[in-house]
PDB file of C-alpha atoms in Angstrom:
ATOM      1  CA  MET Y 534       4.399   3.238  -1.871  1.00 45.00           C
ATOM      2  CA  THR Y 535       1.560   1.134  -0.430  1.00 45.00           C
ATOM      3  CA  ARG Y 536       0.242  -1.468  -2.888  1.00 59.00           C
ATOM      4  CA  THR Y 537      -3.473  -1.740  -3.518  1.00 51.00           C
ATOM      5  CA  THR Y 538      -4.799  -5.111  -2.490  1.00 68.00           C
ATOM      6  CA  THR Y 539      -8.577  -4.970  -2.910  1.00 86.00           C
ATOM      7  CA  LEU Y 540     -10.320  -5.049  -6.287  1.00 87.00           C
ATOM      8  CA  PRO Y 541     -12.466  -1.927  -5.671  1.00 87.00           C
ATOM      9  CA  GLU Y 542      -9.303   0.033  -4.767  1.00 91.00           C
ATOM     10  CA  LEU Y 543      -7.569  -1.254  -7.887  1.00 92.00           C
ATOM     11  CA  PHE Y 544     -10.628  -0.303  -9.941  1.00 91.00           C
ATOM     12  CA  ILE Y 545     -10.382   3.275  -8.759  1.00 92.00           C
ATOM     13  CA  LEU Y 546      -6.587   3.361  -9.059  1.00 92.00           C
ATOM     14  CA  THR Y 547      -6.821   2.159 -12.685  1.00 92.00           C
ATOM     15  CA  LEU Y 548      -8.936   5.174 -13.558  1.00 91.00           C
ATOM     16  CA  ARG Y 549      -6.740   7.571 -11.616  1.00 91.00           C
ATOM     17  CA  ASP Y 550      -3.290   6.198 -12.412  1.00 91.00           C
ATOM     18  CA  PRO Y 551      -3.281   3.390 -15.003  1.00 91.00           C
ATOM     19  CA  ARG Y 552       0.466   3.038 -14.836  1.00 90.00           C
ATOM     20  CA  GLU Y 553       0.598   2.299 -11.127  1.00 91.00           C
ATOM     21  CA  ALA Y 554      -2.383  -0.036 -11.494  1.00 92.00           C
ATOM     22  CA  ALA Y 555      -0.561  -1.844 -14.350  1.00 91.00           C
ATOM     23  CA  ASP Y 556       2.433  -2.477 -12.076  1.00 90.00           C
ATOM     24  CA  ILE Y 557       0.136  -4.181  -9.559  1.00 92.00           C
ATOM     25  CA  ILE Y 558      -1.708  -6.193 -12.189  1.00 92.00           C
ATOM     26  CA  LEU Y 559       1.520  -7.410 -13.819  1.00 89.00           C
ATOM     27  CA  GLY Y 560       2.713  -8.412 -10.373  1.00 88.00           C
ATOM     28  CA  TRP Y 561      -0.094 -11.011 -10.162  1.00 88.00           C
ATOM     29  CA  ASP Y 562       1.928 -13.267 -12.454  1.00 82.00           C
ATOM     30  CA  LEU Y 563      -1.089 -15.330 -13.489  1.00 84.00           C
ATOM     31  CA  SER Y 564      -0.532 -18.800 -14.899  1.00 85.00           C
ATOM     32  CA  LYS Y 565      -1.825 -19.545 -18.405  1.00 86.00           C
ATOM     33  CA  GLU Y 566      -4.596 -21.738 -16.934  1.00 88.00           C
ATOM     34  CA  ALA Y 567      -5.752 -18.939 -14.591  1.00 90.00           C
ATOM     35  CA  MET Y 568      -5.687 -16.393 -17.403  1.00 90.00           C
ATOM     36  CA  TRP Y 569      -7.749 -18.570 -19.818  1.00 91.00           C
ATOM     37  CA  THR Y 570     -10.216 -19.349 -17.005  1.00 92.00           C
ATOM     38  CA  ALA Y 571     -10.544 -15.627 -16.281  1.00 92.00           C
ATOM     39  CA  ILE Y 572     -11.096 -14.850 -19.957  1.00 91.00           C
ATOM     40  CA  ALA Y 573     -13.865 -17.460 -20.106  1.00 92.00           C
ATOM     41  CA  LEU Y 574     -15.434 -16.193 -16.882  1.00 93.00           C
ATOM     42  CA  VAL Y 575     -15.429 -12.502 -17.955  1.00 92.00           C
ATOM     43  CA  SER Y 576     -16.862 -13.515 -21.356  1.00 92.00           C
ATOM     44  CA  VAL Y 577     -19.698 -15.418 -19.626  1.00 93.00           C
ATOM     45  CA  ILE Y 578     -20.495 -12.395 -17.460  1.00 92.00           C
ATOM     46  CA  ILE Y 579     -20.478 -10.070 -20.440  1.00 91.00           C
ATOM     47  CA  THR Y 580     -22.755 -12.474 -22.328  1.00 90.00           C
ATOM     48  CA  ILE Y 581     -25.246 -12.583 -19.423  1.00 90.00           C
ATOM     49  CA  LEU Y 582     -25.234  -8.787 -19.148  1.00 88.00           C
ATOM     50  CA  SER Y 583     -25.700  -8.355 -22.880  1.00 86.00           C
ATOM     51  CA  THR Y 584     -28.580 -10.856 -22.892  1.00 84.00           C
ATOM     52  CA  VAL Y 585     -30.315  -8.957 -20.070  1.00 84.00           C
ATOM     53  CA  SER Y 586     -29.606  -5.682 -21.857  1.00 82.00           C
ATOM     54  CA  ASN Y 587     -31.204  -7.091 -25.051  1.00 79.00           C
ATOM     55  CA  ILE Y 588     -34.301  -8.001 -23.070  1.00 79.00           C
ATOM     56  CA  ILE Y 589     -34.591  -4.454 -21.710  1.00 77.00           C
ATOM     57  CA  LEU Y 590     -33.696  -2.742 -24.991  1.00 74.00           C
ATOM     58  CA  PRO Y 591     -33.990  -5.229 -27.900  1.00 71.00           C
ATOM     59  CA  VAL Y 592     -31.641  -4.665 -30.803  1.00 68.00           C
ATOM     60  CA  PRO Y 593     -32.979  -4.593 -34.400  1.00 68.00           C
ATOM     61  CA  ALA Y 594     -34.127  -7.923 -35.821  1.00 66.00           C
ATOM     62  CA  PRO Y 595     -31.132  -8.756 -38.032  1.00 64.00           C
ATOM     63  CA  LEU Y 596     -28.615  -8.286 -35.189  1.00 65.00           C
ATOM     64  CA  ASN Y 597     -30.860 -10.062 -32.710  1.00 64.00           C
ATOM     65  CA  ALA Y 598     -29.910 -13.364 -34.330  1.00 64.00           C
ATOM     66  CA  ILE Y 599     -26.405 -12.786 -32.928  1.00 65.00           C
ATOM     67  CA  VAL Y 600     -27.016 -10.793 -29.744  1.00 68.00           C
ATOM     68  CA  GLY Y 601     -30.068 -12.839 -28.852  1.00 68.00           C
ATOM     69  CA  ASN Y 602     -28.148 -16.095 -28.993  1.00 77.00           C
ATOM     70  CA  PRO Y 603     -25.992 -16.389 -25.791  1.00 82.00           C
ATOM     71  CA  PHE Y 604     -23.783 -19.118 -27.266  1.00 86.00           C
ATOM     72  CA  ILE Y 605     -22.892 -17.097 -30.366  1.00 83.00           C
ATOM     73  CA  TYR Y 606     -22.432 -13.956 -28.297  1.00 84.00           C
ATOM     74  CA  PHE Y 607     -20.048 -15.779 -25.938  1.00 88.00           C
ATOM     75  CA  ILE Y 608     -17.978 -17.014 -28.852  1.00 88.00           C
ATOM     76  CA  LEU Y 609     -17.836 -13.472 -30.251  1.00 85.00           C
ATOM     77  CA  ALA Y 610     -16.963 -11.987 -26.873  1.00 88.00           C
ATOM     78  CA  ALA Y 611     -14.176 -14.416 -26.094  1.00 89.00           C
ATOM     79  CA  GLY Y 612     -12.940 -14.616 -29.658  1.00 88.00           C
ATOM     80  CA  GLY Y 613     -13.083 -10.871 -30.059  1.00 86.00           C
ATOM     81  CA  PHE Y 614     -11.010 -10.356 -26.932  1.00 91.00           C
ATOM     82  CA  ILE Y 615      -8.320 -12.768 -28.090  1.00 91.00           C
ATOM     83  CA  ALA Y 616      -8.322 -11.262 -31.581  1.00 89.00           C
ATOM     84  CA  THR Y 617      -8.016  -7.765 -30.103  1.00 90.00           C
ATOM     85  CA  VAL Y 618      -5.031  -8.795 -27.931  1.00 91.00           C
ATOM     86  CA  HIS Y 619      -3.225 -10.321 -30.906  1.00 91.00           C
ATOM     87  CA  ALA Y 620      -4.028  -7.413 -33.238  1.00 90.00           C
ATOM     88  CA  ILE Y 621      -2.663  -4.896 -30.719  1.00 91.00           C
ATOM     89  CA  TYR Y 622       0.348  -7.043 -29.832  1.00 91.00           C
ATOM     90  CA  TRP Y 623       1.507  -7.629 -33.422  1.00 91.00           C
ATOM     91  CA  THR Y 624       0.760  -4.059 -34.453  1.00 89.00           C
ATOM     92  CA  GLY Y 625       2.763  -2.873 -31.451  1.00 88.00           C
ATOM     93  CA  ARG Y 626       5.647  -5.181 -32.369  1.00 88.00           C
ATOM     94  CA  MET Y 627       5.726  -3.718 -35.877  1.00 88.00           C
ATOM     95  CA  LEU Y 628       5.888  -0.223 -34.359  1.00 84.00           C
ATOM     96  CA  GLY Y 629       8.746  -0.986 -31.977  1.00 83.00           C
ATOM     97  CA  GLY Y 630       6.938  -2.555 -29.017  1.00 81.00           C
ATOM     98  CA  ARG Y 631       8.965  -4.921 -26.866  1.00 86.00           C
ATOM     99  CA  GLY Y 632       6.493  -6.288 -24.337  1.00 84.00           C
ATOM    100  CA  ARG Y 633       5.226  -9.853 -23.862  1.00 89.00           C
ATOM    101  CA  ILE Y 634       1.828 -10.850 -25.133  1.00 89.00           C
ATOM    102  CA  GLU Y 635       1.015 -12.350 -21.691  1.00 90.00           C
ATOM    103  CA  ASP Y 636       1.530  -8.952 -20.060  1.00 90.00           C
ATOM    104  CA  LEU Y 637      -0.722  -7.229 -22.595  1.00 90.00           C
ATOM    105  CA  MET Y 638      -3.345  -9.936 -22.198  1.00 92.00           C
ATOM    106  CA  VAL Y 639      -3.589  -9.686 -18.419  1.00 93.00           C
ATOM    107  CA  LEU Y 640      -3.802  -5.891 -18.593  1.00 93.00           C
ATOM    108  CA  LEU Y 641      -6.577  -5.964 -21.212  1.00 93.00           C
ATOM    109  CA  LEU Y 642      -8.318  -8.766 -19.273  1.00 93.00           C
ATOM    110  CA  TRP Y 643      -8.490  -6.452 -16.210  1.00 94.00           C
ATOM    111  CA  LEU Y 644      -9.885  -3.690 -18.440  1.00 93.00           C
ATOM    112  CA  GLN Y 645     -12.470  -6.129 -19.771  1.00 92.00           C
ATOM    113  CA  ALA Y 646     -13.469  -7.042 -16.242  1.00 92.00           C
ATOM    114  CA  MET Y 647     -13.835  -3.327 -15.412  1.00 93.00           C
ATOM    115  CA  ARG Y 648     -16.006  -2.856 -18.505  1.00 91.00           C
ATOM    116  CA  ALA Y 649     -18.240  -5.745 -17.328  1.00 91.00           C
ATOM    117  CA  VAL Y 650     -18.743  -3.976 -14.000  1.00 92.00           C
ATOM    118  CA  ALA Y 651     -19.494  -0.733 -15.838  1.00 91.00           C
ATOM    119  CA  GLN Y 652     -21.951  -2.560 -18.106  1.00 89.00           C
ATOM    120  CA  GLY Y 653     -23.759  -3.811 -15.034  1.00 89.00           C
ATOM    121  CA  ALA Y 654     -23.946  -0.289 -13.683  1.00 89.00           C
ATOM    122  CA  VAL Y 655     -25.382   0.938 -16.990  1.00 88.00           C
ATOM    123  CA  LEU Y 656     -28.088  -1.724 -16.827  1.00 87.00           C
ATOM    124  CA  VAL Y 657     -29.094  -0.645 -13.354  1.00 88.00           C
ATOM    125  CA  MET Y 658     -29.122   2.992 -14.466  1.00 86.00           C
ATOM    126  CA  LEU Y 659     -31.278   2.153 -17.421  1.00 84.00           C
ATOM    127  CA  LEU Y 660     -33.928   0.826 -15.096  1.00 83.00           C
ATOM    128  CA  LEU Y 661     -33.652   3.718 -12.602  1.00 84.00           C
ATOM    129  CA  ALA Y 662     -32.802   6.767 -14.733  1.00 82.00           C
ATOM    130  CA  PRO Y 663     -32.576   6.136 -18.499  1.00 80.00           C
ATOM    131  CA  ILE Y 664     -31.390   9.693 -19.282  1.00 83.00           C
ATOM    132  CA  LEU Y 665     -28.533   9.509 -16.826  1.00 85.00           C
ATOM    133  CA  ALA Y 666     -27.571   6.140 -18.291  1.00 83.00           C
ATOM    134  CA  SER Y 667     -26.649   7.921 -21.538  1.00 84.00           C
ATOM    135  CA  PHE Y 668     -24.206  10.208 -19.708  1.00 88.00           C
ATOM    136  CA  LEU Y 669     -22.765   7.207 -17.863  1.00 88.00           C
ATOM    137  CA  VAL Y 670     -22.146   5.425 -21.174  1.00 88.00           C
ATOM    138  CA  LEU Y 671     -20.234   8.455 -22.416  1.00 91.00           C
ATOM    139  CA  ILE Y 672     -18.123   8.678 -19.262  1.00 91.00           C
ATOM    140  CA  ILE Y 673     -17.363   4.933 -19.518  1.00 90.00           C
ATOM    141  CA  ALA Y 674     -16.334   5.268 -23.158  1.00 91.00           C
ATOM    142  CA  VAL Y 675     -13.869   8.096 -22.388  1.00 92.00           C
ATOM    143  CA  ALA Y 676     -12.429   6.260 -19.368  1.00 92.00           C
ATOM    144  CA  THR Y 677     -12.051   3.029 -21.372  1.00 91.00           C
ATOM    145  CA  ILE Y 678     -10.028   4.780 -24.079  1.00 91.00           C
ATOM    146  CA  TRP Y 679      -7.860   6.518 -21.482  1.00 92.00           C
ATOM    147  CA  VAL Y 680      -7.036   3.255 -19.684  1.00 93.00           C
ATOM    148  CA  PHE Y 681      -6.793   1.265 -22.961  1.00 92.00           C
ATOM    149  CA  VAL Y 682      -4.156   3.510 -24.442  1.00 92.00           C
ATOM    150  CA  ASN Y 683      -2.155   3.566 -21.220  1.00 92.00           C
ATOM    151  CA  PHE Y 684      -2.283  -0.210 -20.906  1.00 93.00           C
ATOM    152  CA  ILE Y 685      -1.166  -0.602 -24.513  1.00 91.00           C
ATOM    153  CA  SER Y 686       1.776   1.709 -23.880  1.00 91.00           C
ATOM    154  CA  ILE Y 687       2.768  -0.115 -20.713  1.00 90.00           C
ATOM    155  CA  GLY Y 688       2.138  -3.639 -21.942  1.00 90.00           C
ATOM    156  CA  LEU Y 689       4.160  -3.129 -25.110  1.00 90.00           C
ATOM    157  CA  HIS Y 690       6.847  -0.958 -23.465  1.00 89.00           C
ATOM    158  CA  LEU Y 691       6.212   1.888 -25.900  1.00 86.00           C
ATOM    159  CA  ASP Y 692       7.974   5.188 -25.495  1.00 80.00           C
ATOM    160  CA  SER Y 693       4.881   7.370 -25.343  1.00 81.00           C
ATOM    161  CA  ILE Y 694       1.129   7.516 -25.080  1.00 85.00           C
ATOM    162  CA  VAL Y 695       0.994   8.834 -28.651  1.00 86.00           C
ATOM    163  CA  ARG Y 696       2.491   5.607 -29.934  1.00 86.00           C
ATOM    164  CA  GLY Y 697      -0.111   3.732 -27.927  1.00 86.00           C
ATOM    165  CA  VAL Y 698      -2.824   5.710 -29.721  1.00 89.00           C
ATOM    166  CA  VAL Y 699      -1.255   4.879 -33.116  1.00 88.00           C
ATOM    167  CA  VAL Y 700      -1.134   1.162 -32.213  1.00 89.00           C
ATOM    168  CA  LEU Y 701      -4.774   1.263 -31.128  1.00 88.00           C
ATOM    169  CA  VAL Y 702      -5.942   2.983 -34.344  1.00 89.00           C
ATOM    170  CA  VAL Y 703      -3.983   0.711 -36.667  1.00 88.00           C
ATOM    171  CA  ALA Y 704      -5.022  -2.432 -34.762  1.00 88.00           C
ATOM    172  CA  ALA Y 705      -8.674  -1.311 -34.823  1.00 87.00           C
ATOM    173  CA  LEU Y 706      -8.556  -0.923 -38.612  1.00 88.00           C
ATOM    174  CA  ALA Y 707      -6.983  -4.370 -38.950  1.00 83.00           C
ATOM    175  CA  LEU Y 708      -9.656  -5.864 -36.682  1.00 83.00           C
ATOM    176  CA  ILE Y 709     -12.487  -4.253 -38.704  1.00 84.00           C
ATOM    177  CA  VAL Y 710     -11.164  -5.691 -41.915  1.00 81.00           C
ATOM    178  CA  GLY Y 711     -10.527  -9.086 -40.290  1.00 75.00           C
ATOM    179  CA  MET Y 712     -13.933  -9.270 -38.575  1.00 72.00           C
ATOM    180  CA  SER Y 713     -15.725  -8.256 -41.738  1.00 76.00           C
ATOM    181  CA  PHE Y 714     -14.010 -11.122 -43.542  1.00 72.00           C
ATOM    182  CA  LEU Y 715     -14.767 -13.567 -40.685  1.00 66.00           C
ATOM    183  CA  LEU Y 716     -18.425 -12.578 -40.463  1.00 64.00           C
ATOM    184  CA  SER Y 717     -18.797 -13.029 -44.187  1.00 72.00           C
ATOM    185  CA  LEU Y 718     -17.387 -16.577 -43.797  1.00 66.00           C
ATOM    186  CA  ILE Y 719     -19.882 -17.519 -41.074  1.00 61.00           C
ATOM    187  CA  GLY Y 720     -22.764 -16.159 -43.120  1.00 57.00           C
ATOM    188  CA  VAL Y 721     -23.828 -12.952 -41.342  1.00 50.00           C
ATOM    189  CA  SER Y 722     -24.985 -11.681 -44.705  1.00 47.00           C
ATOM    190  CA  ALA Y 723     -27.494 -14.542 -44.749  1.00 44.00           C
ATOM    191  CA  LEU Y 724     -29.022 -13.087 -41.599  1.00 45.00           C
ATOM    192  CA  GLY Y 725     -29.755  -9.870 -43.473  1.00 48.00           C
ATOM    193  CA  VAL Y 726     -26.994  -7.782 -41.893  1.00 47.00           C
ATOM    194  CA  PRO Y 727     -25.256  -5.640 -44.505  1.00 48.00           C
ATOM    195  CA  LEU Y 728     -21.461  -6.159 -44.563  1.00 44.00           C
ATOM    196  CA  ASN Y 729     -20.630  -2.941 -46.350  1.00 47.00           C
ATOM    197  CA  VAL Y 730     -21.403  -0.494 -43.515  1.00 43.00           C
TER     198      VAL Y 730
END
């Protein structure tokens, strides 16, 4: 089978056949330095896009202290990505996963890059056709979950998509608890953001 070589082709293939796309992505065999550089770069892009989005559609005042500060948002974006990878990896290991954390990380990094592209498309759509932007957000959310679950299943060598869904749900609950604790430590409550929602 012909291997996809261009990023746009890989983008489309990921949506159509996440498993075949994962084989290509895992074949990149990125070094640790390249992976960390890519994580930082994607986090910077997401921070820029979120800052622009906040200018177009400002978030409520309490949250603006976080979203409106690019440095804090970058830390949350990069830290959140790393925390997500570890939460999914260790949850998967507890549920019988056998993959390497590096494999899971590169797959989720590609998904994060795809989401950054999608976020840029949403920003453009917000300016051109705000109503259509809402539908685009819904489509992106569904596509993200579809690819996410497949990548979890592939990266952790799980036996089925259902187990990937279970890992995602359990890891998400663990992240919510952990992030609530972390945000309380850095004083989000002092900004007026309720922690019990």
